[in-house]
Amino acid sequence: MDFNLNEDQRQFADLAQQFAREELAPFAAKWDEEHHFPKDVIQKAGELGFCSLYSPESEGGMGLSRLDSSIIFEQLSMGCTATTAMLTIHNMATWMVTSFGSESLRQEWSESLTTGEKLASYCLTEPGAGSDAASLQTKAVREGDEYVISGSKVFISGAGATELLVVMCRTGEAGPKGISAIVVPADAEGVIYGKAEDKMGWNAQPTRQITFENVRVPAAYLLGEEGQGFTFAMKGLDGGRINIATCSIGTAQAALERATQYMNEREQFGKPLAAFQALQFKLADMATELVAARQLVRLAAFKLDEQDPEATAYCAMAKRFATDIGFQVCDAALQIHGGYGYIREYPLERHLRDVRVHQILEGTNEIMRLIISRRLLDDNAGAIL
C-alpha cells in the first residue's frame, strides 16, 4: 500500500496548481463580488484537458482515474472553489455523454464538450425531489423519433450559460426503474430559465431553475436505454461526492496555508501569533483533520476506480467527513484572522461561504449518514470495516 503520488500524479498536480495560481486565484474575489461566470477561463482549462478528466480517450477525454482527477480538482479548488465546482459538474455531464451516448450523439457533442468549447449542466434536482432522486416527476414521452419533455428542475449550476443539459426524467413506471437520461440542447425551444438565484456562495457560477415546456429532442439523444437513467445518476453521484469532497479539501488547504502565513506575520502582545501555544494546537488540529479527510477521499476514489462493492458507502463517508472538516477548517482559519477574516479584503469569508454548500450538495450529509448506516446494518456489511 503506497500513499505517495506517482510521477504522473505529481505532474498533474503541478500543472493544476500552476493554472490555479495564474488563472483562478488572482480573479476569484472579483468573480465572487461581481457574480461573474468565467466561461473563458473554464475553456482555457479545457485546453489542458481539465474539462474531460475521466471521459474516455476514444472520445477525446483524458481517460484518467477518479483518484487522478481528485488530485487535480484539489489543486484547482485552491484557486477558486466555485469555478472548480463547475468544472467538476461539467466533467460529470461530459463523462455521461461520452460514455453512454449513441454514436450519432457522441459524434455531435464529444469534441466540443471534452475540449470545453461547449459546457454542460447536470439536471437532476426538482422542486419536490432532491436527495430522493427516484421520485422525480419530469416526464419524457416518446412520440415517433422524438421525446417530448415536460417538467422543472431547480438549483441547476451553469443554467443559462451552458450549451447542453443532461436531464434525468421519467419515461416509465414510478420508482427508479422508470427513470431515463436524455440530453437536451440548452437553447431548444421550450427550455425556459428562471432568474439567477441570489446565493450565499458559489457566486462565480449561475444557478437557476429550468422549466421544460413540451421540449422536443431526437430519440437518439437518450443516454443508454430507457430505464437506465437512475443507474447513471447513482454512478454520477458516487463520483460527484468525491468531487465535491475534494473541492472542500482544496479550499480548506488554501485557508490553512493562509492562516499559517497570518500567524507568522501578525503580532499581538509583543510576539507573533505563532508563538501562542493555543493557536499552535488549533493549527495542528486543523492540519491533522485535513490530512485525515484527504486520505479518506482518496481511498474512496480508489474504491470507485476498482469498482469495489463498497465504493458507494466509501464515497458517502468521504463526502460526509471531508465537507464537514472542510467547513470547520475554513471557519477556524477565519477565527485565527479575527476581524480581518470577516472582511472581503481577505479570502477567508469567501472560502467559508463557498464550502458551506458542499455539506448540502450531492445529497445532504444527513443522507450520507443514512447510506452508511444502512450499509452497516446489512447482514453482509462486515467488509466495510
Tab-separated table of C-alpha atoms in Angstrom:
chain	number	residue	atom	x	y	z
A	1	MET	CA	0.000	0.000	0.000
A	2	ASP	CA	1.737	3.139	-1.281
A	3	PHE	CA	0.277	6.500	-0.272
A	4	ASN	CA	2.819	8.516	-2.263
A	5	LEU	CA	1.799	10.136	-5.531
A	6	ASN	CA	3.411	8.626	-8.603
A	7	GLU	CA	5.302	10.739	-11.110
A	8	ASP	CA	2.285	11.261	-13.381
A	9	GLN	CA	0.126	12.339	-10.447
A	10	ARG	CA	2.747	14.814	-9.264
A	11	GLN	CA	2.902	16.305	-12.747
A	12	PHE	CA	-0.898	16.549	-12.876
A	13	ALA	CA	-0.884	18.300	-9.505
A	14	ASP	CA	1.867	20.710	-10.549
A	15	LEU	CA	0.051	21.646	-13.760
A	16	ALA	CA	-3.245	22.204	-11.927
A	17	GLN	CA	-1.502	24.189	-9.204
A	18	GLN	CA	0.095	26.472	-11.784
A	19	PHE	CA	-3.243	27.016	-13.530
A	20	ALA	CA	-4.937	27.784	-10.214
A	21	ARG	CA	-2.200	30.217	-9.219
A	22	GLU	CA	-2.164	32.078	-12.538
A	23	GLU	CA	-5.716	31.838	-13.891
A	24	LEU	CA	-8.006	31.389	-10.875
A	25	ALA	CA	-6.697	32.771	-7.584
A	26	PRO	CA	-5.934	36.346	-8.768
A	27	PHE	CA	-9.519	36.804	-10.006
A	28	ALA	CA	-11.643	34.679	-7.669
A	29	ALA	CA	-12.603	37.541	-5.332
A	30	LYS	CA	-13.687	39.759	-8.232
A	31	TRP	CA	-15.725	36.974	-9.815
A	32	ASP	CA	-17.425	36.397	-6.483
A	33	GLU	CA	-18.170	40.078	-5.963
A	34	GLU	CA	-19.466	40.653	-9.481
A	35	HIS	CA	-21.239	37.285	-9.804
A	36	HIS	CA	-19.208	36.710	-12.949
A	37	PHE	CA	-19.113	33.302	-14.635
A	38	PRO	CA	-15.575	32.970	-16.091
A	39	LYS	CA	-16.509	30.834	-19.049
A	40	ASP	CA	-13.401	31.833	-20.967
A	41	VAL	CA	-11.190	30.603	-18.122
A	42	ILE	CA	-13.034	27.283	-17.983
A	43	GLN	CA	-12.395	26.947	-21.710
A	44	LYS	CA	-8.697	27.611	-21.050
A	45	ALA	CA	-8.840	24.790	-18.534
A	46	GLY	CA	-10.292	22.648	-21.306
A	47	GLU	CA	-7.182	23.233	-23.392
A	48	LEU	CA	-5.232	21.442	-20.650
A	49	GLY	CA	-7.704	18.564	-20.536
A	50	PHE	CA	-9.408	19.679	-17.324
A	51	CYS	CA	-12.893	19.576	-18.903
A	52	SER	CA	-12.777	15.835	-19.615
A	53	LEU	CA	-10.517	14.297	-17.000
A	54	TYR	CA	-12.218	10.892	-16.760
A	55	SER	CA	-14.064	10.832	-20.064
A	56	PRO	CA	-12.821	8.038	-22.371
A	57	GLU	CA	-9.780	8.735	-24.524
A	58	SER	CA	-11.632	7.364	-27.554
A	59	GLU	CA	-13.959	10.386	-27.314
A	60	GLY	CA	-11.227	12.956	-26.783
A	61	GLY	CA	-11.099	12.741	-22.997
A	62	MET	CA	-8.083	12.233	-20.763
A	63	GLY	CA	-9.227	8.817	-19.549
A	64	LEU	CA	-7.830	9.424	-16.065
A	65	SER	CA	-8.870	7.619	-12.905
A	66	ARG	CA	-11.132	9.197	-10.303
A	67	LEU	CA	-8.134	9.325	-7.982
A	68	ASP	CA	-6.052	11.240	-10.543
A	69	SER	CA	-8.983	13.566	-11.151
A	70	SER	CA	-9.380	14.205	-7.426
A	71	ILE	CA	-5.734	15.221	-7.157
A	72	ILE	CA	-6.227	17.736	-9.971
A	73	PHE	CA	-9.512	19.147	-8.624
A	74	GLU	CA	-7.942	19.665	-5.204
A	75	GLN	CA	-5.260	21.914	-6.652
A	76	LEU	CA	-7.738	23.828	-8.807
A	77	SER	CA	-10.107	24.465	-5.907
A	78	MET	CA	-7.297	26.157	-4.004
A	79	GLY	CA	-7.560	28.870	-6.668
A	80	CYS	CA	-11.347	29.245	-6.934
A	81	THR	CA	-13.842	26.930	-5.278
A	82	ALA	CA	-16.903	27.922	-7.307
A	83	THR	CA	-15.194	27.691	-10.700
A	84	THR	CA	-13.658	24.328	-9.868
A	85	ALA	CA	-17.024	23.035	-8.679
A	86	MET	CA	-18.497	23.990	-12.057
A	87	LEU	CA	-15.634	22.150	-13.743
A	88	THR	CA	-16.479	19.021	-11.757
A	89	ILE	CA	-20.127	19.243	-12.835
A	90	HIS	CA	-19.153	19.681	-16.473
A	91	ASN	CA	-16.791	16.707	-16.173
A	92	MET	CA	-19.591	14.520	-14.817
A	93	ALA	CA	-22.047	15.506	-17.555
A	94	THR	CA	-19.385	15.095	-20.234
A	95	TRP	CA	-18.486	11.651	-18.895
A	96	MET	CA	-22.144	10.617	-19.173
A	97	VAL	CA	-22.487	11.816	-22.757
A	98	THR	CA	-19.195	10.342	-23.941
A	99	SER	CA	-19.689	7.043	-22.104
A	100	PHE	CA	-23.390	6.289	-22.637
A	101	GLY	CA	-24.413	8.356	-25.652
A	102	SER	CA	-25.314	6.906	-29.050
A	103	GLU	CA	-22.722	7.073	-31.794
A	104	SER	CA	-24.527	9.954	-33.508
A	105	LEU	CA	-24.817	11.882	-30.241
A	106	ARG	CA	-21.148	11.380	-29.442
A	107	GLN	CA	-20.134	12.475	-32.922
A	108	GLU	CA	-22.159	15.648	-32.480
A	109	TRP	CA	-21.090	16.607	-28.937
A	110	SER	CA	-17.983	14.764	-27.701
A	111	GLU	CA	-15.316	17.011	-29.193
A	112	SER	CA	-16.888	20.304	-28.131
A	113	LEU	CA	-17.561	19.035	-24.581
A	114	THR	CA	-14.195	17.404	-23.956
A	115	THR	CA	-12.318	20.493	-25.116
A	116	GLY	CA	-14.510	22.858	-23.110
A	117	GLU	CA	-15.626	24.689	-26.249
A	118	LYS	CA	-19.157	23.969	-25.042
A	119	LEU	CA	-20.204	23.389	-21.442
A	120	ALA	CA	-22.814	21.112	-19.894
A	121	SER	CA	-25.119	21.240	-16.881
A	122	TYR	CA	-26.493	18.268	-14.956
A	123	CYS	CA	-30.237	18.392	-14.268
A	124	LEU	CA	-31.415	16.046	-11.528
A	125	THR	CA	-32.897	18.040	-8.626
A	126	GLU	CA	-36.554	19.070	-8.774
A	127	PRO	CA	-38.763	21.231	-6.529
A	128	GLY	CA	-40.151	18.051	-4.949
A	129	ALA	CA	-37.252	15.646	-5.496
A	130	GLY	CA	-33.804	16.418	-4.159
A	131	SER	CA	-31.913	13.623	-2.460
A	132	ASP	CA	-34.846	11.288	-3.268
A	133	ALA	CA	-33.902	11.080	-6.936
A	134	ALA	CA	-36.194	8.104	-7.585
A	135	SER	CA	-39.281	10.300	-7.026
A	136	LEU	CA	-38.574	12.832	-9.782
A	137	GLN	CA	-41.552	13.903	-11.895
A	138	THR	CA	-40.142	15.484	-15.058
A	139	LYS	CA	-41.573	13.392	-17.897
A	140	ALA	CA	-40.302	12.392	-21.318
A	141	VAL	CA	-42.880	10.852	-23.669
A	142	ARG	CA	-41.770	9.064	-26.839
A	143	GLU	CA	-43.505	10.342	-29.962
A	144	GLY	CA	-42.110	8.743	-33.102
A	145	ASP	CA	-38.431	9.620	-33.398
A	146	GLU	CA	-38.579	12.244	-30.644
A	147	TYR	CA	-39.001	12.626	-26.912
A	148	VAL	CA	-41.263	15.366	-25.568
A	149	ILE	CA	-40.055	16.600	-22.178
A	150	SER	CA	-42.152	18.446	-19.596
A	151	GLY	CA	-41.307	19.418	-16.013
A	152	SER	CA	-38.992	21.536	-13.892
A	153	LYS	CA	-35.512	21.317	-12.401
A	154	VAL	CA	-34.074	23.539	-9.659
A	155	PHE	CA	-30.641	24.575	-8.379
A	156	ILE	CA	-29.002	23.807	-11.725
A	157	SER	CA	-25.404	25.012	-11.846
A	158	GLY	CA	-24.441	26.849	-15.012
A	159	ALA	CA	-28.047	27.037	-16.205
A	160	GLY	CA	-28.469	29.769	-18.786
A	161	ALA	CA	-24.743	29.864	-19.556
A	162	THR	CA	-24.080	26.303	-20.741
A	163	GLU	CA	-24.835	24.738	-24.112
A	164	LEU	CA	-26.044	21.277	-23.131
A	165	LEU	CA	-28.290	19.836	-20.412
A	166	VAL	CA	-28.158	16.235	-19.191
A	167	VAL	CA	-31.706	15.749	-17.905
A	168	MET	CA	-32.972	12.958	-15.673
A	169	CYS	CA	-36.630	12.342	-16.477
A	170	ARG	CA	-39.343	9.742	-16.162
A	171	THR	CA	-40.067	7.622	-19.231
A	172	GLY	CA	-41.784	4.729	-17.478
A	173	GLU	CA	-43.186	3.420	-14.219
A	174	ALA	CA	-42.888	5.021	-10.806
A	175	GLY	CA	-39.636	4.497	-8.924
A	176	PRO	CA	-36.053	4.167	-10.128
A	177	LYS	CA	-36.745	1.749	-12.999
A	178	GLY	CA	-38.786	4.361	-14.839
A	179	ILE	CA	-36.014	6.988	-14.992
A	180	SER	CA	-34.002	7.756	-18.125
A	181	ALA	CA	-31.265	10.224	-19.005
A	182	ILE	CA	-31.792	12.443	-22.035
A	183	VAL	CA	-29.559	15.149	-23.482
A	184	VAL	CA	-31.203	18.486	-24.313
A	185	PRO	CA	-29.570	21.375	-26.185
A	186	ALA	CA	-29.719	24.340	-23.820
A	187	ASP	CA	-31.305	26.579	-26.458
A	188	ALA	CA	-34.010	24.108	-27.515
A	189	GLU	CA	-37.484	25.537	-27.994
A	190	GLY	CA	-39.476	25.282	-24.779
A	191	VAL	CA	-36.496	25.451	-22.407
A	192	ILE	CA	-37.193	28.345	-20.028
A	193	TYR	CA	-34.700	29.676	-17.477
A	194	GLY	CA	-35.624	31.313	-14.197
A	195	LYS	CA	-33.766	34.160	-12.545
A	196	ALA	CA	-30.230	33.627	-11.297
A	197	GLU	CA	-30.500	32.659	-7.637
A	198	ASP	CA	-29.027	35.110	-5.127
A	199	LYS	CA	-26.799	32.703	-3.200
A	200	MET	CA	-24.632	32.750	-0.097
A	201	GLY	CA	-21.652	31.378	-2.028
A	202	TRP	CA	-20.649	29.871	-5.372
A	203	ASN	CA	-21.270	33.308	-6.887
A	204	ALA	CA	-18.847	32.696	-9.765
A	205	GLN	CA	-21.372	30.392	-11.404
A	206	PRO	CA	-25.081	30.963	-12.119
A	207	THR	CA	-27.741	28.767	-10.522
A	208	ARG	CA	-31.251	28.757	-11.979
A	209	GLN	CA	-34.489	26.855	-12.225
A	210	ILE	CA	-35.195	25.315	-15.626
A	211	THR	CA	-38.698	24.637	-16.945
A	212	PHE	CA	-39.252	22.278	-19.859
A	213	GLU	CA	-42.446	23.044	-21.758
A	214	ASN	CA	-43.007	20.272	-24.314
A	215	VAL	CA	-39.352	20.315	-25.363
A	216	ARG	CA	-38.716	18.025	-28.330
A	217	VAL	CA	-35.383	16.268	-28.827
A	218	PRO	CA	-34.342	13.405	-31.130
A	219	ALA	CA	-34.753	9.923	-29.656
A	220	ALA	CA	-31.050	9.424	-30.340
A	221	TYR	CA	-30.371	11.893	-27.511
A	222	LEU	CA	-31.301	9.195	-24.985
A	223	LEU	CA	-28.288	8.012	-22.977
A	224	GLY	CA	-28.125	4.233	-22.914
A	225	GLU	CA	-31.571	2.678	-22.853
A	226	GLU	CA	-34.851	3.682	-21.272
A	227	GLY	CA	-34.844	2.900	-17.567
A	228	GLN	CA	-31.065	3.186	-17.144
A	229	GLY	CA	-31.106	6.804	-16.017
A	230	PHE	CA	-31.227	6.065	-12.292
A	231	THR	CA	-28.194	3.787	-12.594
A	232	PHE	CA	-26.304	6.532	-14.444
A	233	ALA	CA	-27.396	9.079	-11.839
A	234	MET	CA	-26.165	6.927	-8.958
A	235	LYS	CA	-22.838	6.331	-10.691
A	236	GLY	CA	-22.588	10.047	-11.304
A	237	LEU	CA	-23.381	10.812	-7.669
A	238	ASP	CA	-20.670	8.476	-6.373
A	239	GLY	CA	-18.103	10.374	-8.425
A	240	GLY	CA	-19.798	13.697	-7.701
A	241	ARG	CA	-19.459	13.093	-3.970
A	242	ILE	CA	-15.732	12.556	-4.367
A	243	ASN	CA	-15.514	15.701	-6.487
A	244	ILE	CA	-17.376	17.935	-4.058
A	245	ALA	CA	-15.433	16.494	-1.100
A	246	THR	CA	-12.241	17.262	-2.985
A	247	CYS	CA	-13.308	20.875	-3.523
A	248	SER	CA	-13.745	21.170	0.244
A	249	ILE	CA	-10.279	19.727	0.842
A	250	GLY	CA	-8.593	22.107	-1.613
A	251	THR	CA	-10.386	25.167	-0.258
A	252	ALA	CA	-9.588	24.181	3.329
A	253	GLN	CA	-5.938	23.666	2.388
A	254	ALA	CA	-5.835	27.195	0.971
A	255	ALA	CA	-7.423	28.507	4.180
A	256	LEU	CA	-4.943	26.584	6.334
A	257	GLU	CA	-1.971	27.946	4.403
A	258	ARG	CA	-3.327	31.491	4.673
A	259	ALA	CA	-3.855	31.047	8.434
A	260	THR	CA	-0.312	29.709	8.872
A	261	GLN	CA	1.109	32.690	6.999
A	262	TYR	CA	-1.004	35.112	9.039
A	263	MET	CA	0.111	33.592	12.335
A	264	ASN	CA	3.741	34.140	11.397
A	265	GLU	CA	3.150	37.745	10.322
A	266	ARG	CA	0.632	39.070	12.855
A	267	GLU	CA	1.913	40.219	16.244
A	268	GLN	CA	-0.024	40.665	19.470
A	269	PHE	CA	1.306	41.402	22.960
A	270	GLY	CA	4.790	41.826	21.542
A	271	LYS	CA	5.137	38.479	19.764
A	272	PRO	CA	3.779	36.722	16.653
A	273	LEU	CA	0.560	34.742	16.911
A	274	ALA	CA	2.595	31.661	16.021
A	275	ALA	CA	4.237	31.875	19.445
A	276	PHE	CA	0.949	31.272	21.286
A	277	GLN	CA	0.554	27.610	22.174
A	278	ALA	CA	-3.247	27.648	21.999
A	279	LEU	CA	-3.089	28.762	18.359
A	280	GLN	CA	-0.332	26.246	17.630
A	281	PHE	CA	-2.637	23.492	18.900
A	282	LYS	CA	-5.525	24.815	16.795
A	283	LEU	CA	-3.318	24.786	13.693
A	284	ALA	CA	-2.179	21.241	14.489
A	285	ASP	CA	-5.777	20.037	14.791
A	286	MET	CA	-6.726	21.714	11.518
A	287	ALA	CA	-3.837	20.062	9.679
A	288	THR	CA	-4.471	16.639	11.238
A	289	GLU	CA	-8.158	16.613	10.373
A	290	LEU	CA	-7.483	17.873	6.868
A	291	VAL	CA	-4.946	15.112	6.180
A	292	ALA	CA	-7.386	12.506	7.502
A	293	ALA	CA	-10.148	13.859	5.257
A	294	ARG	CA	-7.858	13.897	2.221
A	295	GLN	CA	-6.827	10.284	2.754
A	296	LEU	CA	-10.444	9.161	3.090
A	297	VAL	CA	-11.381	10.966	-0.123
A	298	ARG	CA	-8.502	9.345	-1.984
A	299	LEU	CA	-9.404	5.929	-0.560
A	300	ALA	CA	-12.983	6.379	-1.764
A	301	ALA	CA	-11.729	7.404	-5.215
A	302	PHE	CA	-9.532	4.300	-5.292
A	303	LYS	CA	-12.506	2.120	-4.306
A	304	LEU	CA	-14.566	3.669	-7.102
A	305	ASP	CA	-11.787	3.111	-9.645
A	306	GLU	CA	-11.527	-0.528	-8.567
A	307	GLN	CA	-15.327	-0.968	-8.754
A	308	ASP	CA	-15.263	-2.172	-5.182
A	309	PRO	CA	-18.705	-3.342	-3.974
A	310	GLU	CA	-18.392	-0.963	-1.020
A	311	ALA	CA	-17.487	2.061	-3.178
A	312	THR	CA	-20.844	3.815	-2.678
A	313	ALA	CA	-20.519	3.626	1.110
A	314	TYR	CA	-16.949	4.907	0.999
A	315	CYS	CA	-17.950	7.788	-1.306
A	316	ALA	CA	-20.700	8.706	1.167
A	317	MET	CA	-18.232	8.527	4.084
A	318	ALA	CA	-15.708	10.680	2.244
A	319	LYS	CA	-18.314	13.259	1.271
A	320	ARG	CA	-19.731	13.464	4.807
A	321	PHE	CA	-16.372	13.702	6.548
A	322	ALA	CA	-14.456	15.895	4.102
A	323	THR	CA	-17.182	18.508	3.621
A	324	ASP	CA	-17.712	18.806	7.381
A	325	ILE	CA	-13.961	19.058	8.033
A	326	GLY	CA	-13.502	21.478	5.135
A	327	PHE	CA	-16.068	23.837	6.625
A	328	GLN	CA	-14.583	23.512	10.117
A	329	VAL	CA	-11.044	24.241	8.898
A	330	CYS	CA	-12.205	27.296	6.940
A	331	ASP	CA	-14.141	28.517	9.983
A	332	ALA	CA	-11.100	28.042	12.241
A	333	ALA	CA	-8.859	29.854	9.741
A	334	LEU	CA	-11.297	32.779	9.716
A	335	GLN	CA	-11.282	32.816	13.521
A	336	ILE	CA	-7.488	32.960	13.602
A	337	HIS	CA	-7.663	36.089	11.452
A	338	GLY	CA	-10.015	37.748	13.932
A	339	GLY	CA	-11.864	40.720	12.442
A	340	TYR	CA	-9.740	40.598	9.299
A	341	GLY	CA	-11.194	37.188	8.476
A	342	TYR	CA	-14.639	38.726	8.279
A	343	ILE	CA	-13.848	41.361	5.668
A	344	ARG	CA	-13.610	40.758	1.942
A	345	GLU	CA	-10.069	42.034	1.639
A	346	TYR	CA	-9.116	38.557	2.838
A	347	PRO	CA	-10.386	35.338	1.191
A	348	LEU	CA	-11.453	33.566	4.392
A	349	GLU	CA	-15.089	34.685	4.400
A	350	ARG	CA	-15.410	33.624	0.735
A	351	HIS	CA	-13.876	30.245	1.492
A	352	LEU	CA	-16.396	29.758	4.292
A	353	ARG	CA	-19.358	30.768	2.128
A	354	ASP	CA	-18.261	28.593	-0.781
A	355	VAL	CA	-17.660	25.378	1.169
A	356	ARG	CA	-20.882	25.589	3.172
A	357	VAL	CA	-22.962	24.382	0.245
A	358	HIS	CA	-20.785	21.274	-0.110
A	359	GLN	CA	-22.454	19.856	3.001
A	360	ILE	CA	-25.775	20.027	1.139
A	361	LEU	CA	-24.938	19.054	-2.455
A	362	GLU	CA	-24.855	15.521	-3.904
A	363	GLY	CA	-27.160	14.503	-1.060
A	364	THR	CA	-27.078	16.247	2.302
A	365	ASN	CA	-24.694	14.916	4.920
A	366	GLU	CA	-27.707	13.522	6.759
A	367	ILE	CA	-28.427	11.427	3.649
A	368	MET	CA	-24.760	10.335	3.647
A	369	ARG	CA	-25.182	9.085	7.216
A	370	LEU	CA	-28.289	7.177	6.134
A	371	ILE	CA	-26.416	5.478	3.264
A	372	ILE	CA	-23.565	4.493	5.573
A	373	SER	CA	-25.781	3.251	8.420
A	374	ARG	CA	-27.968	1.187	6.091
A	375	ARG	CA	-24.874	-0.482	4.687
A	376	LEU	CA	-23.531	-1.188	8.172
A	377	LEU	CA	-26.836	-2.717	9.245
A	378	ASP	CA	-26.865	-5.006	6.223
A	379	ASP	CA	-26.245	-8.649	7.129
A	380	ASN	CA	-23.214	-8.786	4.823
A	381	ALA	CA	-21.612	-5.496	5.809
A	382	GLY	CA	-18.516	-6.864	7.514
A	383	ALA	CA	-16.272	-5.950	4.590
A	384	ILE	CA	-16.888	-2.241	5.077
A	385	LEU	CA	-14.909	-2.206	8.313
